[in-house]
Amino acid sequence: MLVAKDNWVLSSESNQVRLYTLEEDKFLSFHMEMLVHVDTAQAFLLLSDLRRRPEWDKHCRWVPERGGIGEWGSGRGPRGVSPR
C-alpha cells in the first residue's frame, strides 16, 4: 500500500495542511493531510462520493461530461469533476 511507505517527504505545510511527496522510479506521488472538525460518518459520506467533492474542495468545480468521461485536464478524472 502506497500510503504505508515510510519514505514520504514533507514538501509543504500551510494552515494545518501538509503536502507530502514520494518519488520512486519514474513515479511522483502526493499525499495530503488536513485536520478537520467533522463527524467521522459525515467525513466518510463526503469523501467516498466524488460527486460531492465540490462540497468540501473549494478548488473543485463541475464541468459538463464529454462522452461519459469527466475531465481533469488530462482526460482522466471522475465524471463531471474538475480542479479549478
XYZ file of N, CA and C in Angstrom:
252
model
N 0.842 -1.176 0.000
C 0.000 0.000 0.000
C 0.890 1.244 0.000
N 0.602 2.148 -0.904
C 1.442 3.326 -1.114
C 1.557 4.199 0.136
N 0.456 4.479 0.791
C 0.477 5.386 1.943
C 1.256 4.796 3.126
N 1.412 3.489 3.179
C 2.126 2.838 4.281
C 3.641 2.943 4.158
N 4.132 3.388 3.022
C 5.578 3.514 2.843
C 6.121 4.582 3.771
N 7.364 4.388 4.211
C 7.936 5.293 5.216
C 8.881 6.346 4.644
N 8.964 6.468 3.324
C 9.898 7.439 2.746
C 9.209 8.657 2.130
N 8.029 9.013 2.638
C 7.350 10.241 2.214
C 8.126 11.444 2.749
N 8.225 12.498 1.975
C 8.932 13.714 2.363
C 7.919 14.843 2.513
N 7.942 15.523 3.669
C 7.066 16.685 3.873
C 7.566 17.808 2.972
N 6.778 18.172 1.975
C 7.188 19.182 0.997
C 6.679 20.570 1.345
N 5.506 20.631 1.991
C 4.909 21.928 2.281
C 3.941 21.786 3.449
N 3.866 22.850 4.248
C 2.889 22.879 5.340
C 2.369 24.300 5.469
N 1.045 24.440 5.349
C 0.429 25.758 5.418
C -0.987 25.618 5.957
N -1.336 26.421 6.938
C -2.684 26.422 7.506
C -3.148 25.019 7.888
N -2.307 24.265 8.542
C -2.605 22.917 9.023
C -2.873 21.921 7.890
N -2.405 22.223 6.692
C -2.470 21.287 5.565
C -1.040 20.892 5.242
N -0.774 19.595 5.239
C 0.560 19.087 4.943
C 0.556 18.357 3.607
N 1.534 18.675 2.776
C 1.687 18.018 1.485
C 2.983 17.210 1.513
N 2.847 15.917 1.277
C 3.991 15.013 1.233
C 4.185 14.525 -0.191
N 5.446 14.278 -0.569
C 5.746 13.707 -1.878
C 6.546 12.427 -1.709
N 6.434 11.574 -2.700
C 7.170 10.320 -2.724
C 7.620 10.087 -4.155
N 8.926 10.008 -4.363
C 9.476 9.749 -5.695
C 10.042 8.341 -5.722
N 9.545 7.534 -6.639
C 10.034 6.173 -6.830
C 10.102 5.893 -8.316
N 11.276 5.489 -8.769
C 11.487 5.226 -10.189
C 11.001 6.419 -11.010
N 10.049 6.212 -11.884
C 9.549 7.308 -12.728
C 8.215 7.861 -12.230
N 7.848 7.545 -10.988
C 6.562 7.978 -10.437
C 6.747 9.029 -9.354
N 5.867 10.009 -9.358
C 5.811 11.027 -8.315
C 4.413 10.963 -7.706
N 4.352 10.699 -6.410
C 3.059 10.570 -5.721
C 2.910 11.689 -4.702
N 1.654 12.081 -4.460
C 1.339 13.124 -3.487
C 0.412 12.562 -2.426
N 0.602 13.048 -1.206
C -0.245 12.647 -0.081
C -0.499 13.914 0.725
N -1.766 14.198 1.001
C -2.105 15.387 1.777
C -2.757 14.990 3.082
N -2.473 15.754 4.115
C -3.103 15.561 5.420
C -3.673 16.887 5.882
N -4.851 16.803 6.475
C -5.514 18.012 6.956
C -6.408 17.633 8.128
N -6.373 18.427 9.178
C -7.228 18.203 10.329
C -8.553 18.927 10.102
N -9.650 18.190 10.194
C -10.971 18.779 10.037
C -11.819 18.435 11.251
N -12.766 19.282 11.535
C -13.651 19.069 12.677
C -15.025 18.658 12.148
N -15.109 17.402 11.722
C -16.327 16.852 11.142
C -16.517 15.452 11.717
N -17.754 15.090 11.957
C -18.075 13.744 12.415
C -17.526 12.710 11.434
N -17.029 11.595 11.940
C -16.436 10.551 11.105
C -17.382 10.066 10.012
N -18.623 9.840 10.348
C -19.593 9.357 9.362
C -19.813 10.389 8.266
N -19.902 11.666 8.629
C -20.084 12.728 7.635
C -18.863 12.829 6.728
N -17.663 12.731 7.305
C -16.443 12.777 6.500
C -16.423 11.630 5.496
N -16.794 10.433 5.927
C -16.823 9.289 5.019
C -17.806 9.515 3.881
N -19.002 10.024 4.204
C -20.009 10.272 3.165
C -19.528 11.291 2.130
N -18.848 12.342 2.599
C -18.364 13.368 1.680
C -17.210 12.867 0.810
N -16.283 12.133 1.410
C -15.086 11.718 0.686
C -15.292 10.488 -0.185
N -16.270 9.662 0.136
C -16.457 8.425 -0.619
C -17.255 8.618 -1.902
N -17.895 9.754 -2.064
C -18.689 10.022 -3.263
C -18.112 11.251 -3.961
N -17.365 11.040 -5.054
C -16.701 12.162 -5.721
C -17.664 13.188 -6.292
N -18.921 12.826 -6.464
C -19.900 13.828 -6.922
C -20.106 14.906 -5.867
N -19.755 14.609 -4.601
C -19.921 15.588 -3.524
C -18.647 16.393 -3.274
N -17.623 16.171 -4.099
C -16.348 16.857 -3.880
C -16.476 18.376 -3.806
N -17.290 19.022 -4.626
C -17.409 20.479 -4.512
C -17.881 20.950 -3.134
N -18.476 20.081 -2.354
C -18.931 20.456 -1.010
C -17.778 20.629 -0.040
N -16.636 19.992 -0.308
C -15.515 20.091 0.625
C -14.225 20.586 -0.014
N -14.176 20.692 -1.343
C -12.965 21.142 -2.025
C -13.255 22.445 -2.755
N -12.770 23.560 -2.212
C -13.060 24.867 -2.799
C -12.385 25.067 -4.149
N -11.448 24.196 -4.516
C -10.758 24.308 -5.801
C -11.394 23.435 -6.877
N -12.511 22.843 -6.579
C -13.170 21.915 -7.492
C -14.421 22.555 -8.063
N -14.709 22.256 -9.322
C -15.929 22.768 -9.934
C -16.494 21.698 -10.855
N -17.777 21.767 -11.109
C -18.433 20.837 -12.018
C -18.208 21.298 -13.438
N -17.979 20.366 -14.331
C -17.871 20.659 -15.762
C -18.763 19.679 -16.507
N -19.208 20.042 -17.684
C -20.052 19.111 -18.446
C -19.266 17.850 -18.814
N -19.971 16.740 -18.827
C -19.347 15.491 -19.228
C -19.204 15.449 -20.732
N -18.137 14.833 -21.201
C -17.913 14.648 -22.634
C -17.749 13.162 -22.892
N -18.719 12.587 -23.540
C -18.630 11.167 -23.863
C -18.652 10.277 -22.638
N -19.246 10.772 -21.538
C -19.338 9.962 -20.323
C -18.077 9.960 -19.487
N -17.073 10.765 -19.855
C -15.824 10.795 -19.085
C -15.591 12.218 -18.625
N -15.345 12.395 -17.324
C -15.051 13.717 -16.785
C -13.647 14.149 -17.159
N -13.362 15.417 -16.991
C -12.068 15.956 -17.380
C -11.339 16.546 -16.185
N -10.079 16.226 -16.047
C -9.180 16.880 -15.095
C -8.179 17.731 -15.855
N -8.312 17.822 -17.136
C -7.310 18.477 -17.962
C -6.544 17.423 -18.749
N -6.369 16.236 -18.174
C -5.665 15.167 -18.870
C -6.644 14.206 -19.515
N -7.946 14.407 -19.270
C -8.936 13.498 -19.808
C -9.177 12.299 -18.920
N -8.538 12.279 -17.759
C -8.728 11.154 -16.844
C -9.129 11.689 -15.480
N -10.360 11.661 -15.170
C -10.813 12.139 -13.877
C -12.195 11.628 -13.608
N -12.658 11.773 -12.376
C -14.014 11.350 -12.076
C -15.006 12.131 -12.926
N -16.094 11.522 -13.251
C -17.073 12.170 -14.126
C -17.587 13.473 -13.550
N -17.533 14.502 -14.373
C -18.141 15.768 -14.020
C -17.388 16.622 -13.027
N -16.223 16.204 -12.566
C -15.477 16.970 -11.569
C -14.164 17.411 -12.152
N -13.787 18.663 -11.902
C -12.529 19.172 -12.420
C -11.929 20.136 -11.420
N -10.595 20.099 -11.238
C -9.974 21.101 -10.369
C -10.016 22.464 -11.033
N -10.035 23.500 -10.248
C -10.037 24.855 -10.809
C -8.639 25.306 -11.121
